[in-house]
PDB file of C-alpha atoms in Angstrom:
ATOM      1  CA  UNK A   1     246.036 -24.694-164.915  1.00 62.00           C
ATOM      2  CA  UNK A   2     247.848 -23.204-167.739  1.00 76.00           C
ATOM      3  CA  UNK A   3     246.580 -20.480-169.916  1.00 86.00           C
ATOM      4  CA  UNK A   4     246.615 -20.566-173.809  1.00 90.00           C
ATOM      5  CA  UNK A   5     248.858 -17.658-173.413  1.00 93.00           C
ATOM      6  CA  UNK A   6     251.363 -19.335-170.996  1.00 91.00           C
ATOM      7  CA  UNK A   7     251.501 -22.418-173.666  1.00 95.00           C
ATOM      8  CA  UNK A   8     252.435 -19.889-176.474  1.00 96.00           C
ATOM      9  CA  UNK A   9     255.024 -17.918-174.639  1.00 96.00           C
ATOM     10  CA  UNK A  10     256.505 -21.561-173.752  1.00 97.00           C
ATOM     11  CA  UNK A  11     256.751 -22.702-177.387  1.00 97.00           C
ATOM     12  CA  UNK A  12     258.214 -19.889-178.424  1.00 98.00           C
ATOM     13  CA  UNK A  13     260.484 -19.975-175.624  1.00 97.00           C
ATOM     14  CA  UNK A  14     261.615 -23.645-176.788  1.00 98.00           C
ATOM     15  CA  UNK A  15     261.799 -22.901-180.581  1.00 97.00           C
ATOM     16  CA  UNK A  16     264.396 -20.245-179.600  1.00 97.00           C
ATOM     17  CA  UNK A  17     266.358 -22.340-177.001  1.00 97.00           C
ATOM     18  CA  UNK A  18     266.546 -25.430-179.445  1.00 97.00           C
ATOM     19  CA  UNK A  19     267.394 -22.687-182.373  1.00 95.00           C
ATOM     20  CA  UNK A  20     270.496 -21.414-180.363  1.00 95.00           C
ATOM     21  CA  UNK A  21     271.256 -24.411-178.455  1.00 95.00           C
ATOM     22  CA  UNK A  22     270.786 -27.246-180.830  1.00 94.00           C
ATOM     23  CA  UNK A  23     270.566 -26.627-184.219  1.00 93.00           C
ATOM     24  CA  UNK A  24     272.650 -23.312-184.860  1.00 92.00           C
ATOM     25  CA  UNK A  25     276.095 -25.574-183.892  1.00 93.00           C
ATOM     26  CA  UNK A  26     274.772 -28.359-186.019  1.00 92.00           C
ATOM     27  CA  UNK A  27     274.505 -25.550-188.681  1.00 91.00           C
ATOM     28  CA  UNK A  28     278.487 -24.329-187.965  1.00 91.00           C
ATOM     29  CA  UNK A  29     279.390 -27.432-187.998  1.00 92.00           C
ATOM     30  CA  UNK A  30     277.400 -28.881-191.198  1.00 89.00           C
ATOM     31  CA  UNK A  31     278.371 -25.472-192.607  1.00 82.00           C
ATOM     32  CA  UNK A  32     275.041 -26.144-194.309  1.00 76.00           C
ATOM     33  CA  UNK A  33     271.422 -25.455-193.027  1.00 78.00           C
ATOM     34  CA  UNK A  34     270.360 -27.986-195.681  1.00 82.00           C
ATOM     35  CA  UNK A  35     270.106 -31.212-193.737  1.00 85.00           C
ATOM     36  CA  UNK A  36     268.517 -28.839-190.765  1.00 91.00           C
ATOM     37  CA  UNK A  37     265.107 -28.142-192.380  1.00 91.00           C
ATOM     38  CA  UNK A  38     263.263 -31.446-191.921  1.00 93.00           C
ATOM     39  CA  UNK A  39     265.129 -31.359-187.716  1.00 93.00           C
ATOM     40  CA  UNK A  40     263.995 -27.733-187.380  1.00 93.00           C
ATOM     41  CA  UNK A  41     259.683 -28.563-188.654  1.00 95.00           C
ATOM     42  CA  UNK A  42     259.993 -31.618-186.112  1.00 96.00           C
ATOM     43  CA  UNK A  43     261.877 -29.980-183.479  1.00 96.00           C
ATOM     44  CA  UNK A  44     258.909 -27.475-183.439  1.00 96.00           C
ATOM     45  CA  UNK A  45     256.705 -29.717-183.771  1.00 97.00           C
ATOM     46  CA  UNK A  46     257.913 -31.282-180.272  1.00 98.00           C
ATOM     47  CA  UNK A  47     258.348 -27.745-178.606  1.00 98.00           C
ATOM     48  CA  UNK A  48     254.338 -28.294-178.715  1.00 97.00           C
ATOM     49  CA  UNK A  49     254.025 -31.243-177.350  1.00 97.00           C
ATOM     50  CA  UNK A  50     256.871 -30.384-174.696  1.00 98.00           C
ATOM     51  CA  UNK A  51     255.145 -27.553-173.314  1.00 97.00           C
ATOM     52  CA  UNK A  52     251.688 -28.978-173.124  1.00 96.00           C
ATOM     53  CA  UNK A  53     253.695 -31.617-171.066  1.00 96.00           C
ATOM     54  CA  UNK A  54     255.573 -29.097-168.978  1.00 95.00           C
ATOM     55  CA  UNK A  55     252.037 -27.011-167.984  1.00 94.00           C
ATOM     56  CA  UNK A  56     249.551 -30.399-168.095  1.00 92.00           C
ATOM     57  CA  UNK A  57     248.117 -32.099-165.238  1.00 87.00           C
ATOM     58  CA  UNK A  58     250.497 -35.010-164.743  1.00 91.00           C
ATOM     59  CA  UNK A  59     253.189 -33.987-162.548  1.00 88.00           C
ATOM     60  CA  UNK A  60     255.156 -37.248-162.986  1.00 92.00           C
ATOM     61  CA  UNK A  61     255.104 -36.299-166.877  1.00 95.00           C
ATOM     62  CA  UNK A  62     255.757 -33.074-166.649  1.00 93.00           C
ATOM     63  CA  UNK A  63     259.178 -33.274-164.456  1.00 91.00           C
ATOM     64  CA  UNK A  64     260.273 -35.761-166.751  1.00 94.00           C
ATOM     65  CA  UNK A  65     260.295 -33.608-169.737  1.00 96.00           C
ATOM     66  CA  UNK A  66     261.573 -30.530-167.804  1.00 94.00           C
ATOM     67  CA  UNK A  67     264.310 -33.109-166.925  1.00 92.00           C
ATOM     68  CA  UNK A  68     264.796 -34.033-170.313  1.00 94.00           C
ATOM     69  CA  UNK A  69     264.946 -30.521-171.634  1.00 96.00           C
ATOM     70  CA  UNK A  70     267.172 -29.324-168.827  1.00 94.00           C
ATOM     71  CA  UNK A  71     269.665 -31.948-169.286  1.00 92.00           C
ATOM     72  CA  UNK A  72     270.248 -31.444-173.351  1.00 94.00           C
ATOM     73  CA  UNK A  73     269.748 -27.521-173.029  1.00 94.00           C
ATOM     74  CA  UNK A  74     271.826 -26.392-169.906  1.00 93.00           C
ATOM     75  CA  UNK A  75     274.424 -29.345-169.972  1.00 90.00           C
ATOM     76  CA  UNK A  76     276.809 -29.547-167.316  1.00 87.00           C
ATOM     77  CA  UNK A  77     279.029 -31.002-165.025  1.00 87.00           C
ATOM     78  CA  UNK A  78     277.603 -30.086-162.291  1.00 86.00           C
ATOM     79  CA  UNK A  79     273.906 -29.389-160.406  1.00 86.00           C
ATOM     80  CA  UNK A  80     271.753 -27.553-162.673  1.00 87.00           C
ATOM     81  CA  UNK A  81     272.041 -23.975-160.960  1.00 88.00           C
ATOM     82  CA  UNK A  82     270.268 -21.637-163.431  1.00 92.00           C
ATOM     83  CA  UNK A  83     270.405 -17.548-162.445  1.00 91.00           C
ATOM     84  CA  UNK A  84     267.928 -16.205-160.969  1.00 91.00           C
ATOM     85  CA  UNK A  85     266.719 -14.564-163.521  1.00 93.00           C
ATOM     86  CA  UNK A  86     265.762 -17.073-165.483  1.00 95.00           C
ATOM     87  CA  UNK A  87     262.877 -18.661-162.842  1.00 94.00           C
ATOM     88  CA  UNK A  88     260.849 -15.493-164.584  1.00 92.00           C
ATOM     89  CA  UNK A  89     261.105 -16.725-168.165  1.00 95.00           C
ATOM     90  CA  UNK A  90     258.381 -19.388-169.283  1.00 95.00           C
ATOM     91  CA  UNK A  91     260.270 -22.181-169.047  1.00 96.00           C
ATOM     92  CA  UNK A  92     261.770 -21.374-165.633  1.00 95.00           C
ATOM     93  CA  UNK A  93     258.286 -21.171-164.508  1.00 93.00           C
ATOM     94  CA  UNK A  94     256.735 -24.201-165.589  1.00 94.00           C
ATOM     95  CA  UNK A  95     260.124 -25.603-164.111  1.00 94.00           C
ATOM     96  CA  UNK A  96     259.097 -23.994-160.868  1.00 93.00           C
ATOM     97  CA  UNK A  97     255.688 -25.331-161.079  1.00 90.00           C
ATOM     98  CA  UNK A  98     256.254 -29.397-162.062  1.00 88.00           C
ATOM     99  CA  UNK A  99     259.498 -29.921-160.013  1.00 83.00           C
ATOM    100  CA  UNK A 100     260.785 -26.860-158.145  1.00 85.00           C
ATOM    101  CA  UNK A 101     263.907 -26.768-158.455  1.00 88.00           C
ATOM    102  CA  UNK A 102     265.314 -29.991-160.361  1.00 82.00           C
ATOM    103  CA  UNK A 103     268.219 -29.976-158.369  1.00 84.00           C
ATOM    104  CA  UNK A 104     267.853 -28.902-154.723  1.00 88.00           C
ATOM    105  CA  UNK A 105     265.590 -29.578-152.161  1.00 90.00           C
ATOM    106  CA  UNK A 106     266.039 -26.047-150.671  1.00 93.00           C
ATOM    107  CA  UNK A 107     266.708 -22.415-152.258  1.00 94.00           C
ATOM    108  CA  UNK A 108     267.791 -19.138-150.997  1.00 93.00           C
ATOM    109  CA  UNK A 109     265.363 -16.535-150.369  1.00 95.00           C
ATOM    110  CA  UNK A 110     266.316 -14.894-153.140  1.00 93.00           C
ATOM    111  CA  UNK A 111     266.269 -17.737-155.209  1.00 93.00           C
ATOM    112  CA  UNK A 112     262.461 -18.369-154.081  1.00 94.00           C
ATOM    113  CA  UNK A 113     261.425 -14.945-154.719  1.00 94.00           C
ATOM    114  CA  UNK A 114     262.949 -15.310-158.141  1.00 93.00           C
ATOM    115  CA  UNK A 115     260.519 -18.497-158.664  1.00 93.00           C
ATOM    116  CA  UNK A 116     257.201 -17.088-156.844  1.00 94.00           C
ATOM    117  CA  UNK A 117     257.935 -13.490-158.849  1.00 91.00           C
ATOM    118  CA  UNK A 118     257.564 -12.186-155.415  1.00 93.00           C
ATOM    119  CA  UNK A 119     260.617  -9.715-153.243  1.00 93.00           C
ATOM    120  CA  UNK A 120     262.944 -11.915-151.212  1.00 92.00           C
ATOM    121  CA  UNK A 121     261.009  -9.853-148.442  1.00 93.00           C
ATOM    122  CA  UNK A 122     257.771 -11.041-149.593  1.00 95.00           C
ATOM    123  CA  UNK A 123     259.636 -15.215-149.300  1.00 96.00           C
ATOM    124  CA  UNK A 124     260.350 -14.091-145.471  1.00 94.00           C
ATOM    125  CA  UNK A 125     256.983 -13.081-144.752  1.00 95.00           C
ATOM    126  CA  UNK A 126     255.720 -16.311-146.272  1.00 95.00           C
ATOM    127  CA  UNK A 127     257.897 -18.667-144.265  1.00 95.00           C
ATOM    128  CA  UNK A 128     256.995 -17.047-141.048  1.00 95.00           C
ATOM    129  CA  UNK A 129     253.544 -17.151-141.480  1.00 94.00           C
ATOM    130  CA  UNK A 130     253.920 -20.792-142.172  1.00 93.00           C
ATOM    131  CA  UNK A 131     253.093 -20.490-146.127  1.00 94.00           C
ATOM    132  CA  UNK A 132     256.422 -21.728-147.482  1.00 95.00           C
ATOM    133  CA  UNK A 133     258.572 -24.452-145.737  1.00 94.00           C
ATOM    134  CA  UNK A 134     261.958 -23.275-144.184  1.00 94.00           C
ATOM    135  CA  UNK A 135     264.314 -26.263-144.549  1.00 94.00           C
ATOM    136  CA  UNK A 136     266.375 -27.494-141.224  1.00 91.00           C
ATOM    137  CA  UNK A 137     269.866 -26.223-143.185  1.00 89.00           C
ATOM    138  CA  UNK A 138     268.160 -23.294-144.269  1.00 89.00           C
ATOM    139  CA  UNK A 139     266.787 -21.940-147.045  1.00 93.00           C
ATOM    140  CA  UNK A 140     262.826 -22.581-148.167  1.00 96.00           C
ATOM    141  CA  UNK A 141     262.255 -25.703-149.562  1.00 95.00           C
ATOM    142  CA  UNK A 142     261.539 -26.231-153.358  1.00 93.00           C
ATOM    143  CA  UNK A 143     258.487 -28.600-152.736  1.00 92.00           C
ATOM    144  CA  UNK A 144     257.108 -26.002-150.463  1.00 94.00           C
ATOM    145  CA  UNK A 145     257.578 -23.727-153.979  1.00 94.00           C
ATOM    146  CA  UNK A 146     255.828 -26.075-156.404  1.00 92.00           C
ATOM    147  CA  UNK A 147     253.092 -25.984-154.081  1.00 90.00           C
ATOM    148  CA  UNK A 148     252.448 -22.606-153.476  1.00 93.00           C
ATOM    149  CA  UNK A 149     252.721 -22.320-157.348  1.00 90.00           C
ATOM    150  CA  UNK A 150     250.000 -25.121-157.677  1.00 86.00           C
ATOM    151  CA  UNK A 151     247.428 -23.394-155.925  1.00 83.00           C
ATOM    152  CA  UNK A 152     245.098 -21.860-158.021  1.00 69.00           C
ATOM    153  CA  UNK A 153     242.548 -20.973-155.512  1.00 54.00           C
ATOM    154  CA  UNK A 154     245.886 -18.744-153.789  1.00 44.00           C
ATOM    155  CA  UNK A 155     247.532 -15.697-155.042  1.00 46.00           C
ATOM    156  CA  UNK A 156     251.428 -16.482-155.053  1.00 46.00           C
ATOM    157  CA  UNK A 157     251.433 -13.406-152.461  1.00 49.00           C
TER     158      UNK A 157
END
């Protein structure tokens, strides 16, 4: 389970994306911040509510929102295929944790180190003592991730 401190960093984490993301274009393009204020209090409001989602108990809930947020935050044409770098912010984590990755059913090594916070050495040594899937086309698989994440009684090591 989730710590107070891991909700926190989350919120914050979402107040900033939707602050960049979202509302600073509406504020270029509005060229006011006027009509913003009452969208910014409820948007925060919900960066609350997302993120107890996102690190609560219901898994079915919880890869729903990170769905939701992904798709309005990191549009694209294309798979959602974040850097590495960001499976070690807050909401790359609780990512990690509800869904794996959103969009594959396998990573790189690299890519799985990135979302265990663990050396793409450290993923190898894993698979081959049978603690993290390998896939058949290779890789290790993201549901073999989300468990390993989801295992309190484990250290991700």
């Amino acid at each position: 389970m989730a710590s107070t401190e891991d909700h926190v960093e989350l919120v914050a984490e979402l107040v900033r994306l939707l602050e960049t993301r979202i509302l600073d274009p509406l504020e270029i393009l509005l060229t006011s911040d006027e009509l913003l204020g009452p969208i910014r209090a409820r948007l925060r409001v919900e960066a609350e509510v997302w993120a107890a989602q996102l690190l609560g108990g219901d898994r079915e809930r919880a890869t729903l929102t990170a769905a939701r947020l992904i798709g309005v935050l990191f549009p694209g044409d294309g798979p959602f295929a974040p850097p590495e770098s960001w499976w070690r912010t807050a909401l790359g984590r609780a990512v990690a944790r509800t869904a794996g990755h959103p969009a594959a059913a396998a990573v790189s090594y690299a890519t799985a180190g990135a979302m265990l916070g663990i050396t793409r050495q450290g993923v190898h040594d894993l698979v081959k003592r049978g603690k993290l899937g390998k896939h058949p086309d290779g890789g290790v698989t993201t549901s073999s991730i989300r468990d390993r994440l989801n295992r309190p009684q484990e250290s991700s090591t």
